[in-house]
Amino acid sequence: MGRIDYLVVGLGNPGAKYILTRHNAGFLVLDHLAQLYKVRLKQKEKKFTGGVIQEGDYQILIAKPLTYMNLSGEAVKILLERYHLPLDRVIIISDDVALPFGSIKLKPKGSSGGHRGLASIIAQTGKALPRVRVGIGAPPIGVEMTEYVLGKFSTEEEKLLPEITLRAARAIMTWVEEGTEKAMSVYNGLVPSLRIEKKQR
């Protein structure tokens, strides 16, 4: 695959039954990135599938772990060791129940926040990993967390997914080209259509 300058990892669970589940928000963003740059994701080995975006002077590897969410760190560790990347050249995309649906939050580092995929990665790398958190909202009262995150987005939520995943994809490319601070200042918060809806209430 040659030189890699950045690594972008979207978290999720492999398999058709998980495609539009909330826990697969990271996979959905990665799919949008691949579509934008006409990159075909191919299975490189047992633990991940990926492809390379060529943007200017940069070679950006985008990858999906195939380990299932709770073992995501195994795939990330392989990629870090293979390409000898410092942690500030890696960004992880994950769902987040602590953020409202439709919001995006870039952070240069932090804890797992109870997210098992992030916890698996942090156990292998430490906390100094940039991440893009995609808000999926908290579960309704009476709904268990596992049931909620493994459940599919509602019809109304699905309609907004293209806008959300596009915004997250743009945030990632801004992070690569202009740095974390710039990406955070431009993209952190709700997607525009939800901000408008909130103002109209």
Tab-separated table of C-alpha atoms in Angstrom:
chain	number	residue	atom	x	y	z
A	1	MET	CA	0.000	0.000	0.000
A	2	GLY	CA	3.047	2.291	0.334
A	3	ARG	CA	3.317	5.406	2.456
A	4	ILE	CA	0.346	6.384	4.614
A	5	ASP	CA	0.168	9.869	6.178
A	6	TYR	CA	-3.133	9.629	8.053
A	7	LEU	CA	-5.413	6.889	9.300
A	8	VAL	CA	-9.183	7.335	9.625
A	9	VAL	CA	-11.053	4.507	11.358
A	10	GLY	CA	-14.841	4.253	11.432
A	11	LEU	CA	-16.253	2.036	14.173
A	12	GLY	CA	-19.146	-0.369	13.757
A	13	ASN	CA	-20.150	-4.000	13.461
A	14	PRO	CA	-19.691	-5.941	10.197
A	15	GLY	CA	-22.613	-7.709	8.542
A	16	ALA	CA	-25.803	-6.746	6.709
A	17	LYS	CA	-28.010	-6.801	9.809
A	18	TYR	CA	-26.019	-3.951	11.385
A	19	ILE	CA	-25.894	-1.606	8.374
A	20	LEU	CA	-28.288	1.121	9.553
A	21	THR	CA	-27.970	0.582	13.289
A	22	ARG	CA	-27.010	3.509	15.513
A	23	HIS	CA	-23.806	1.810	16.644
A	24	ASN	CA	-22.633	1.807	13.009
A	25	ALA	CA	-22.525	5.587	12.650
A	26	GLY	CA	-18.742	5.377	12.229
A	27	PHE	CA	-19.085	2.935	9.334
A	28	LEU	CA	-21.677	5.206	7.695
A	29	VAL	CA	-19.343	8.212	7.822
A	30	LEU	CA	-16.504	6.128	6.393
A	31	ASP	CA	-18.780	4.948	3.568
A	32	HIS	CA	-19.597	8.584	2.770
A	33	LEU	CA	-15.885	9.457	2.684
A	34	ALA	CA	-15.239	6.551	0.317
A	35	GLN	CA	-18.117	7.670	-1.912
A	36	LEU	CA	-16.931	11.304	-1.996
A	37	TYR	CA	-13.436	10.311	-3.094
A	38	LYS	CA	-14.490	7.345	-5.242
A	39	VAL	CA	-12.514	4.891	-3.138
A	40	ARG	CA	-13.484	1.247	-3.122
A	41	LEU	CA	-13.124	-0.389	0.279
A	42	LYS	CA	-11.466	-3.787	0.005
A	43	GLN	CA	-10.792	-6.405	2.629
A	44	LYS	CA	-7.060	-6.227	3.280
A	45	GLU	CA	-6.959	-9.037	5.789
A	46	LYS	CA	-9.141	-10.739	8.379
A	47	LYS	CA	-9.363	-7.790	10.780
A	48	PHE	CA	-10.140	-4.794	8.576
A	49	THR	CA	-11.317	-3.497	5.228
A	50	GLY	CA	-9.994	-0.263	3.773
A	51	GLY	CA	-8.929	1.982	0.933
A	52	VAL	CA	-6.677	4.982	0.312
A	53	ILE	CA	-7.744	8.565	-0.396
A	54	GLN	CA	-5.170	10.636	-2.277
A	55	GLU	CA	-5.732	14.281	-1.401
A	56	GLY	CA	-3.007	16.730	-2.429
A	57	ASP	CA	0.252	15.438	-1.005
A	58	TYR	CA	-1.510	13.195	1.521
A	59	GLN	CA	-2.256	9.483	1.458
A	60	ILE	CA	-5.142	8.806	3.841
A	61	LEU	CA	-6.032	5.243	4.744
A	62	ILE	CA	-9.707	4.858	5.648
A	63	ALA	CA	-10.524	1.611	7.414
A	64	LYS	CA	-13.321	-0.363	9.057
A	65	PRO	CA	-12.409	-2.948	11.706
A	66	LEU	CA	-14.033	-6.328	11.046
A	67	THR	CA	-13.485	-7.483	14.623
A	68	TYR	CA	-16.909	-6.369	15.887
A	69	MET	CA	-17.129	-3.250	18.006
A	70	ASN	CA	-15.757	-4.524	21.313
A	71	LEU	CA	-12.454	-5.669	19.761
A	72	SER	CA	-11.828	-2.634	17.529
A	73	GLY	CA	-8.485	-2.019	19.235
A	74	GLU	CA	-7.030	-5.181	17.696
A	75	ALA	CA	-7.462	-3.838	14.154
A	76	VAL	CA	-6.268	-0.332	15.058
A	77	LYS	CA	-3.135	-1.714	16.718
A	78	ILE	CA	-2.247	-3.676	13.560
A	79	LEU	CA	-2.631	-0.557	11.403
A	80	LEU	CA	-0.622	1.678	13.747
A	81	GLU	CA	2.234	-0.811	13.873
A	82	ARG	CA	2.198	-1.392	10.137
A	83	TYR	CA	2.344	2.267	9.125
A	84	HIS	CA	4.271	3.657	12.137
A	85	LEU	CA	1.802	6.500	12.581
A	86	PRO	CA	1.871	8.870	15.566
A	87	LEU	CA	-1.460	9.081	17.387
A	88	ASP	CA	-2.106	12.648	16.240
A	89	ARG	CA	-2.269	11.303	12.662
A	90	VAL	CA	-5.125	8.941	13.541
A	91	ILE	CA	-8.801	9.820	13.894
A	92	ILE	CA	-11.538	7.525	15.159
A	93	ILE	CA	-15.216	7.957	14.212
A	94	SER	CA	-17.775	6.628	16.684
A	95	ASP	CA	-21.408	6.975	17.703
A	96	ASP	CA	-22.161	8.791	20.971
A	97	VAL	CA	-25.318	8.527	23.075
A	98	ALA	CA	-24.259	11.547	25.167
A	99	LEU	CA	-24.684	13.868	22.178
A	100	PRO	CA	-28.025	14.828	20.611
A	101	PHE	CA	-28.902	13.099	17.362
A	102	GLY	CA	-27.403	14.989	14.436
A	103	SER	CA	-24.560	16.615	16.342
A	104	ILE	CA	-20.869	16.172	15.631
A	105	LYS	CA	-18.033	16.716	18.071
A	106	LEU	CA	-14.336	16.501	17.289
A	107	LYS	CA	-11.998	16.035	20.240
A	108	PRO	CA	-8.190	15.797	20.187
A	109	LYS	CA	-8.210	13.202	22.997
A	110	GLY	CA	-10.288	11.893	25.900
A	111	SER	CA	-11.769	8.884	27.636
A	112	SER	CA	-14.013	6.258	26.076
A	113	GLY	CA	-17.159	7.762	27.614
A	114	GLY	CA	-18.434	4.221	28.106
A	115	HIS	CA	-18.103	3.351	24.406
A	116	ARG	CA	-16.710	-0.171	24.209
A	117	GLY	CA	-15.137	0.250	20.799
A	118	LEU	CA	-13.237	3.324	21.975
A	119	ALA	CA	-12.350	1.547	25.224
A	120	SER	CA	-10.810	-1.304	23.223
A	121	ILE	CA	-8.736	1.149	21.180
A	122	ILE	CA	-7.642	3.196	24.211
A	123	ALA	CA	-6.521	-0.012	25.937
A	124	GLN	CA	-4.131	-0.549	23.015
A	125	THR	CA	-3.032	3.046	22.365
A	126	GLY	CA	-3.795	5.363	25.295
A	127	LYS	CA	-6.175	8.349	25.373
A	128	ALA	CA	-4.333	10.760	23.069
A	129	LEU	CA	-6.349	9.801	19.999
A	130	PRO	CA	-8.364	12.372	18.050
A	131	ARG	CA	-11.939	11.315	17.481
A	132	VAL	CA	-15.132	12.412	15.743
A	133	ARG	CA	-18.177	11.638	17.848
A	134	VAL	CA	-21.475	11.382	15.971
A	135	GLY	CA	-24.479	12.029	18.195
A	136	ILE	CA	-27.214	9.397	18.175
A	137	GLY	CA	-29.092	10.673	21.240
A	138	ALA	CA	-29.869	8.859	24.475
A	139	PRO	CA	-32.199	5.855	24.610
A	140	PRO	CA	-35.822	6.559	25.572
A	141	ILE	CA	-36.840	5.729	29.132
A	142	GLY	CA	-37.310	1.991	29.515
A	143	VAL	CA	-35.122	1.034	26.542
A	144	GLU	CA	-31.882	-0.761	27.397
A	145	MET	CA	-28.657	0.709	26.043
A	146	THR	CA	-27.642	-2.379	24.052
A	147	GLU	CA	-31.072	-2.632	22.446
A	148	TYR	CA	-30.941	1.057	21.555
A	149	VAL	CA	-27.483	1.231	19.982
A	150	LEU	CA	-28.035	-1.999	18.050
A	151	GLY	CA	-31.433	-0.770	16.887
A	152	LYS	CA	-31.933	0.893	13.524
A	153	PHE	CA	-32.341	4.626	13.019
A	154	SER	CA	-35.946	5.788	12.775
A	155	THR	CA	-37.364	6.751	9.371
A	156	GLU	CA	-37.057	10.451	10.225
A	157	GLU	CA	-33.480	10.003	11.421
A	158	GLU	CA	-32.572	8.070	8.278
A	159	LYS	CA	-33.609	11.035	6.129
A	160	LEU	CA	-30.982	13.164	7.889
A	161	LEU	CA	-28.139	10.643	7.723
A	162	PRO	CA	-26.711	11.870	4.375
A	163	GLU	CA	-26.385	15.412	5.779
A	164	ILE	CA	-24.849	14.154	9.029
A	165	THR	CA	-22.351	11.801	7.409
A	166	LEU	CA	-21.344	14.411	4.825
A	167	ARG	CA	-20.686	16.973	7.562
A	168	ALA	CA	-18.608	14.466	9.530
A	169	ALA	CA	-16.667	13.533	6.380
A	170	ARG	CA	-15.912	17.194	5.678
A	171	ALA	CA	-14.840	17.672	9.294
A	172	ILE	CA	-12.332	14.846	8.909
A	173	MET	CA	-10.816	16.276	5.727
A	174	THR	CA	-10.595	19.731	7.343
A	175	TRP	CA	-8.793	18.090	10.270
A	176	VAL	CA	-6.278	16.551	7.830
A	177	GLU	CA	-5.735	19.718	5.798
A	178	GLU	CA	-6.071	22.482	8.410
A	179	GLY	CA	-5.749	20.859	11.835
A	180	THR	CA	-7.957	19.849	14.746
A	181	GLU	CA	-8.692	23.353	16.069
A	182	LYS	CA	-9.996	24.574	12.706
A	183	ALA	CA	-12.136	21.466	12.216
A	184	MET	CA	-13.579	21.800	15.728
A	185	SER	CA	-14.444	25.478	15.299
A	186	VAL	CA	-16.220	24.899	11.979
A	187	TYR	CA	-17.993	21.580	12.492
A	188	ASN	CA	-18.703	20.954	16.181
A	189	GLY	CA	-22.443	21.156	16.863
A	190	LEU	CA	-25.730	20.206	15.220
A	191	VAL	CA	-26.048	19.836	11.463
A	192	PRO	CA	-27.608	22.978	9.896
A	193	SER	CA	-31.096	21.573	9.227
A	194	LEU	CA	-31.477	20.555	12.883
A	195	ARG	CA	-30.226	23.959	14.072
A	196	ILE	CA	-32.907	25.624	11.941
A	197	GLU	CA	-35.567	23.258	13.277
A	198	LYS	CA	-34.479	24.003	16.857
A	199	LYS	CA	-34.738	27.780	16.275
A	200	GLN	CA	-38.240	27.422	14.851
A	201	ARG	CA	-39.608	25.659	17.933
